[in-house]
């Protein structure tokens, strides 16, 4: 059997992720939390023509980085992407972001970039994006560096508690129709089952907060899955460099 060209695998991967996020946001319906949002927002719309790009940042060889940025520019033009979500451990110093906004005019859209360090600053960004028809999307970026090494065990720590408390406060302040939380580290732990990796465990402290405050999706770098639906939350991981052709996804709301 002939081997599929790499761009075909890339396209299939991106389309599957687009479909997954579309389903995660309930075909345009806002996600209700366990505890009803205080503003009582609801919507009956069946989708919005609104696009953004999600990418895993970091260092890449120059040729590979340039190719990725060119692909992102083409996508941004074709879909009129409004912003970029960058799952990175480097924050504002991420080279992909710096070179994108310097070399490619079409990528001079807002970039929302995470970081992963042991610093006390646990919040990366908190934005509300206005959507058509008066609706809104809340995006919250967290510094998951304090969770490194603790995700499989869910062991408590002072820095981890600081992150959880900050996130609770940030989510309490949201009033949009949808909510996406973004971090660098994936929260899903997998185990091998019949030669396949299957989602086995979720980092429960954060999952409980996501459930309580009606978070729709958690985005991160690639771990062991592409996406996993747990309760009402969808965990999505940007594809790795090999399987995705540089780790870029295009999402529609």
Short mmCIF file of C-alpha atoms in Angstrom, two decimals:
data_model
loop_
_atom_site.label_atom_id
_atom_site.label_comp_id
_atom_site.label_asym_id
_atom_site.label_seq_id
_atom_site.Cartn_x
_atom_site.Cartn_y
_atom_site.Cartn_z
CA UNK A 1 0.00 0.00 0.00
CA UNK A 2 1.35 3.42 -0.98
CA UNK A 3 2.26 5.73 1.89
CA UNK A 4 0.02 8.76 2.24
CA UNK A 5 1.69 12.12 1.65
CA UNK A 6 2.41 13.96 4.90
CA UNK A 7 0.06 16.80 3.98
CA UNK A 8 -2.85 14.33 3.72
CA UNK A 9 -2.21 13.10 7.26
CA UNK A 10 -1.93 16.70 8.38
CA UNK A 11 -5.27 17.61 6.81
CA UNK A 12 -7.04 14.59 8.32
CA UNK A 13 -5.65 15.40 11.75
CA UNK A 14 -6.71 19.04 11.58
CA UNK A 15 -10.21 18.22 10.33
CA UNK A 16 -10.75 15.69 13.10
CA UNK A 17 -9.74 18.27 15.70
CA UNK A 18 -12.02 20.90 14.18
CA UNK A 19 -14.93 18.47 14.36
CA UNK A 20 -14.05 17.55 17.95
CA UNK A 21 -14.10 21.15 19.14
CA UNK A 22 -17.31 21.79 17.20
CA UNK A 23 -18.94 18.91 19.07
CA UNK A 24 -17.34 20.07 22.33
CA UNK A 25 -19.09 23.41 22.03
CA UNK A 26 -22.40 21.61 21.45
CA UNK A 27 -23.02 22.84 17.91
CA UNK A 28 -23.13 26.42 19.07
CA UNK A 29 -24.86 25.83 22.41
CA UNK A 30 -23.21 27.27 25.53
CA UNK A 31 -22.11 24.77 28.14
CA UNK A 32 -24.01 24.85 31.44
CA UNK A 33 -22.02 24.31 34.61
CA UNK A 34 -23.04 22.15 37.54
CA UNK A 35 -23.83 25.44 39.25
CA UNK A 36 -25.85 27.60 36.82
CA UNK A 37 -24.02 30.76 35.72
CA UNK A 38 -25.40 33.74 37.57
CA UNK A 39 -26.16 35.75 34.45
CA UNK A 40 -28.44 33.06 33.04
CA UNK A 41 -27.02 33.41 29.52
CA UNK A 42 -28.50 31.09 26.92
CA UNK A 43 -28.40 30.80 23.16
CA UNK A 44 -30.27 28.87 20.49
CA UNK A 45 -27.90 29.61 17.63
CA UNK A 46 -26.46 26.69 15.68
CA UNK A 47 -22.96 27.93 15.02
CA UNK A 48 -20.98 31.03 14.24
CA UNK A 49 -18.55 31.72 11.42
CA UNK A 50 -15.70 32.50 13.75
CA UNK A 51 -12.24 30.95 13.49
CA UNK A 52 -9.02 30.89 15.46
CA UNK A 53 -5.75 28.96 15.22
CA UNK A 54 -4.29 26.82 18.00
CA UNK A 55 -0.60 25.93 17.83
CA UNK A 56 2.13 24.44 19.99
CA UNK A 57 4.96 26.94 20.25
CA UNK A 58 8.61 26.40 21.09
CA UNK A 59 11.87 26.04 19.20
CA UNK A 60 11.98 24.49 15.73
CA UNK A 61 14.62 24.34 13.00
CA UNK A 62 14.42 27.52 10.92
CA UNK A 63 13.13 25.80 7.78
CA UNK A 64 10.42 23.96 9.71
CA UNK A 65 9.38 27.07 11.60
CA UNK A 66 9.15 29.12 8.40
CA UNK A 67 7.02 26.43 6.74
CA UNK A 68 4.69 26.30 9.74
CA UNK A 69 4.30 30.08 9.84
CA UNK A 70 3.61 30.17 6.10
CA UNK A 71 0.89 27.53 6.56
CA UNK A 72 -0.57 29.52 9.43
CA UNK A 73 -0.56 32.68 7.33
CA UNK A 74 -2.41 30.88 4.51
CA UNK A 75 -4.99 29.57 6.98
CA UNK A 76 -5.39 32.96 8.66
CA UNK A 77 -6.14 34.53 5.27
CA UNK A 78 -8.46 31.76 4.08
CA UNK A 79 -10.52 31.59 7.27
CA UNK A 80 -10.08 35.15 8.51
CA UNK A 81 -8.74 33.79 11.80
CA UNK A 82 -9.32 36.27 14.60
CA UNK A 83 -6.54 35.22 16.97
CA UNK A 84 -3.95 32.54 17.80
CA UNK A 85 -3.80 30.42 20.96
CA UNK A 86 -0.21 29.33 21.57
CA UNK A 87 0.41 26.46 24.02
CA UNK A 88 3.99 27.23 25.01
CA UNK A 89 6.23 26.93 28.04
CA UNK A 90 8.12 30.11 27.10
CA UNK A 91 5.42 32.77 27.38
CA UNK A 92 6.07 36.05 25.58
CA UNK A 93 9.61 34.88 24.73
CA UNK A 94 8.30 32.10 22.51
CA UNK A 95 10.24 32.24 19.20
CA UNK A 96 7.28 31.12 17.09
CA UNK A 97 5.20 34.06 18.26
CA UNK A 98 8.05 36.55 17.92
CA UNK A 99 8.91 35.51 14.36
CA UNK A 100 5.26 35.23 13.30
CA UNK A 101 4.35 38.79 14.18
CA UNK A 102 7.63 40.08 12.73
CA UNK A 103 7.75 38.22 9.42
CA UNK A 104 4.13 37.47 8.48
CA UNK A 105 1.71 40.43 8.37
CA UNK A 106 -1.41 38.24 8.30
CA UNK A 107 -0.41 36.78 11.67
CA UNK A 108 -0.39 40.18 13.36
CA UNK A 109 -3.56 39.19 15.16
CA UNK A 110 -3.77 38.82 18.94
CA UNK A 111 -1.64 35.95 20.25
CA UNK A 112 -2.60 34.40 23.59
CA UNK A 113 0.43 32.52 24.86
CA UNK A 114 0.85 30.29 27.90
CA UNK A 115 4.00 29.58 29.86
CA UNK A 116 5.13 26.80 32.18
CA UNK A 117 7.50 27.89 34.91
CA UNK A 118 7.80 27.61 38.67
CA UNK A 119 7.15 31.33 39.08
CA UNK A 120 4.50 32.56 41.51
CA UNK A 121 2.57 34.16 38.65
CA UNK A 122 0.05 31.45 37.80
CA UNK A 123 -2.20 33.31 35.36
CA UNK A 124 -1.04 33.91 31.77
CA UNK A 125 -4.01 35.73 30.27
CA UNK A 126 -7.73 36.24 30.67
CA UNK A 127 -9.65 37.53 27.67
CA UNK A 128 -13.23 37.77 26.50
CA UNK A 129 -13.70 37.59 22.73
CA UNK A 130 -16.83 39.19 21.33
CA UNK A 131 -18.62 36.95 18.85
CA UNK A 132 -21.34 37.71 16.29
CA UNK A 133 -24.91 38.16 17.52
CA UNK A 134 -23.83 39.57 20.88
CA UNK A 135 -22.28 36.35 22.17
CA UNK A 136 -18.90 35.93 23.85
CA UNK A 137 -16.06 33.45 24.35
CA UNK A 138 -13.91 33.53 27.51
CA UNK A 139 -10.31 32.33 27.17
CA UNK A 140 -8.14 31.80 30.24
CA UNK A 141 -4.46 30.82 30.10
CA UNK A 142 -2.78 29.20 33.09
CA UNK A 143 0.85 28.59 34.02
CA UNK A 144 0.90 24.83 34.56
CA UNK A 145 4.55 24.76 35.62
CA UNK A 146 3.51 24.32 39.25
CA UNK A 147 1.73 21.07 38.31
CA UNK A 148 4.73 19.48 36.58
CA UNK A 149 5.38 16.08 38.12
CA UNK A 150 2.16 16.20 40.15
CA UNK A 151 -0.48 15.57 37.48
CA UNK A 152 -0.46 11.73 37.67
CA UNK A 153 -0.69 11.73 41.47
CA UNK A 154 -2.72 14.89 42.17
CA UNK A 155 -0.50 15.53 45.18
CA UNK A 156 -1.23 18.85 46.90
CA UNK A 157 1.35 21.64 46.90
CA UNK A 158 1.43 25.30 47.81
CA UNK A 159 2.10 26.38 44.22
CA UNK A 160 -0.60 24.06 42.90
CA UNK A 161 -3.11 25.47 45.38
CA UNK A 162 -2.18 28.98 44.23
CA UNK A 163 -3.01 28.01 40.64
CA UNK A 164 -6.33 26.41 41.59
CA UNK A 165 -7.38 29.41 43.68
CA UNK A 166 -6.46 31.85 40.91
CA UNK A 167 -8.37 29.83 38.33
CA UNK A 168 -11.47 29.69 40.53
CA UNK A 169 -11.44 33.47 40.87
CA UNK A 170 -10.89 33.93 37.12
CA UNK A 171 -13.74 31.59 36.22
CA UNK A 172 -16.08 33.20 38.73
CA UNK A 173 -15.58 36.48 36.86
CA UNK A 174 -16.51 35.06 33.45
CA UNK A 175 -19.89 35.75 31.89
CA UNK A 176 -19.46 34.54 28.31
CA UNK A 177 -21.39 31.86 26.44
CA UNK A 178 -18.37 29.56 26.14
CA UNK A 179 -15.15 29.11 28.08
CA UNK A 180 -11.80 27.62 27.04
CA UNK A 181 -8.90 27.11 29.46
CA UNK A 182 -5.42 26.83 27.94
CA UNK A 183 -2.28 25.38 29.49
CA UNK A 184 1.02 23.91 28.37
CA UNK A 185 0.82 20.53 30.11
CA UNK A 186 -1.82 17.97 29.13
CA UNK A 187 -4.09 16.82 31.97
CA UNK A 188 -5.03 13.40 30.57
CA UNK A 189 -3.06 10.33 31.62
CA UNK A 190 -3.21 7.31 29.30
CA UNK A 191 -2.43 3.63 29.50
CA UNK A 192 -1.85 1.08 26.76
CA UNK A 193 -4.85 -1.10 25.98
CA UNK A 194 -4.71 -3.63 23.13
CA UNK A 195 -1.87 -1.76 21.40
CA UNK A 196 -3.68 1.57 21.69
CA UNK A 197 -3.40 4.44 24.10
CA UNK A 198 -6.64 5.16 25.90
CA UNK A 199 -7.47 8.00 28.24
CA UNK A 200 -7.44 6.56 31.73
CA UNK A 201 -7.25 9.42 34.20
CA UNK A 202 -7.81 13.16 34.43
CA UNK A 203 -6.11 15.54 36.83
CA UNK A 204 -9.08 15.69 39.18
CA UNK A 205 -8.47 19.00 41.02
CA UNK A 206 -8.68 20.97 37.76
CA UNK A 207 -11.39 18.75 36.28
CA UNK A 208 -13.64 19.45 39.26
CA UNK A 209 -13.14 23.20 38.82
CA UNK A 210 -13.88 22.92 35.08
CA UNK A 211 -17.12 21.08 35.86
CA UNK A 212 -18.18 23.52 38.56
CA UNK A 213 -17.72 26.62 36.42
CA UNK A 214 -18.90 25.27 33.06
CA UNK A 215 -15.61 25.16 31.15
CA UNK A 216 -16.14 23.69 27.67
CA UNK A 217 -12.61 22.78 26.61
CA UNK A 218 -9.06 22.50 27.91
CA UNK A 219 -6.35 23.02 25.24
CA UNK A 220 -2.71 21.98 25.71
CA UNK A 221 0.35 20.65 23.95
CA UNK A 222 0.29 17.05 22.73
CA UNK A 223 0.44 14.31 25.34
CA UNK A 224 -1.02 10.87 24.67
CA UNK A 225 -4.30 11.68 22.88
CA UNK A 226 -5.79 14.04 20.31
CA UNK A 227 -8.92 14.65 22.33
CA UNK A 228 -10.93 13.04 25.10
CA UNK A 229 -14.44 13.75 26.33
CA UNK A 230 -14.74 13.45 30.12
CA UNK A 231 -18.14 14.28 31.60
CA UNK A 232 -19.02 17.59 29.90
CA UNK A 233 -15.40 18.68 29.33
CA UNK A 234 -13.39 18.09 26.15
CA UNK A 235 -9.62 17.80 26.58
CA UNK A 236 -7.83 18.63 23.33
CA UNK A 237 -4.12 18.38 22.63
CA UNK A 238 -2.36 20.07 19.73
CA UNK A 239 -0.88 17.31 17.55
CA UNK A 240 2.83 16.64 17.84
CA UNK A 241 5.32 17.73 15.20
CA UNK A 242 5.45 14.38 13.41
CA UNK A 243 1.79 13.44 13.17
CA UNK A 244 0.36 16.88 12.51
CA UNK A 245 2.92 18.54 10.29
CA UNK A 246 4.10 21.02 12.97
CA UNK A 247 1.26 20.99 15.47
CA UNK A 248 -1.29 23.46 14.11
CA UNK A 249 -5.06 23.28 14.42
CA UNK A 250 -7.82 25.49 13.06
CA UNK A 251 -10.98 25.77 15.12
CA UNK A 252 -14.45 27.01 14.22
CA UNK A 253 -17.07 28.25 16.65
#
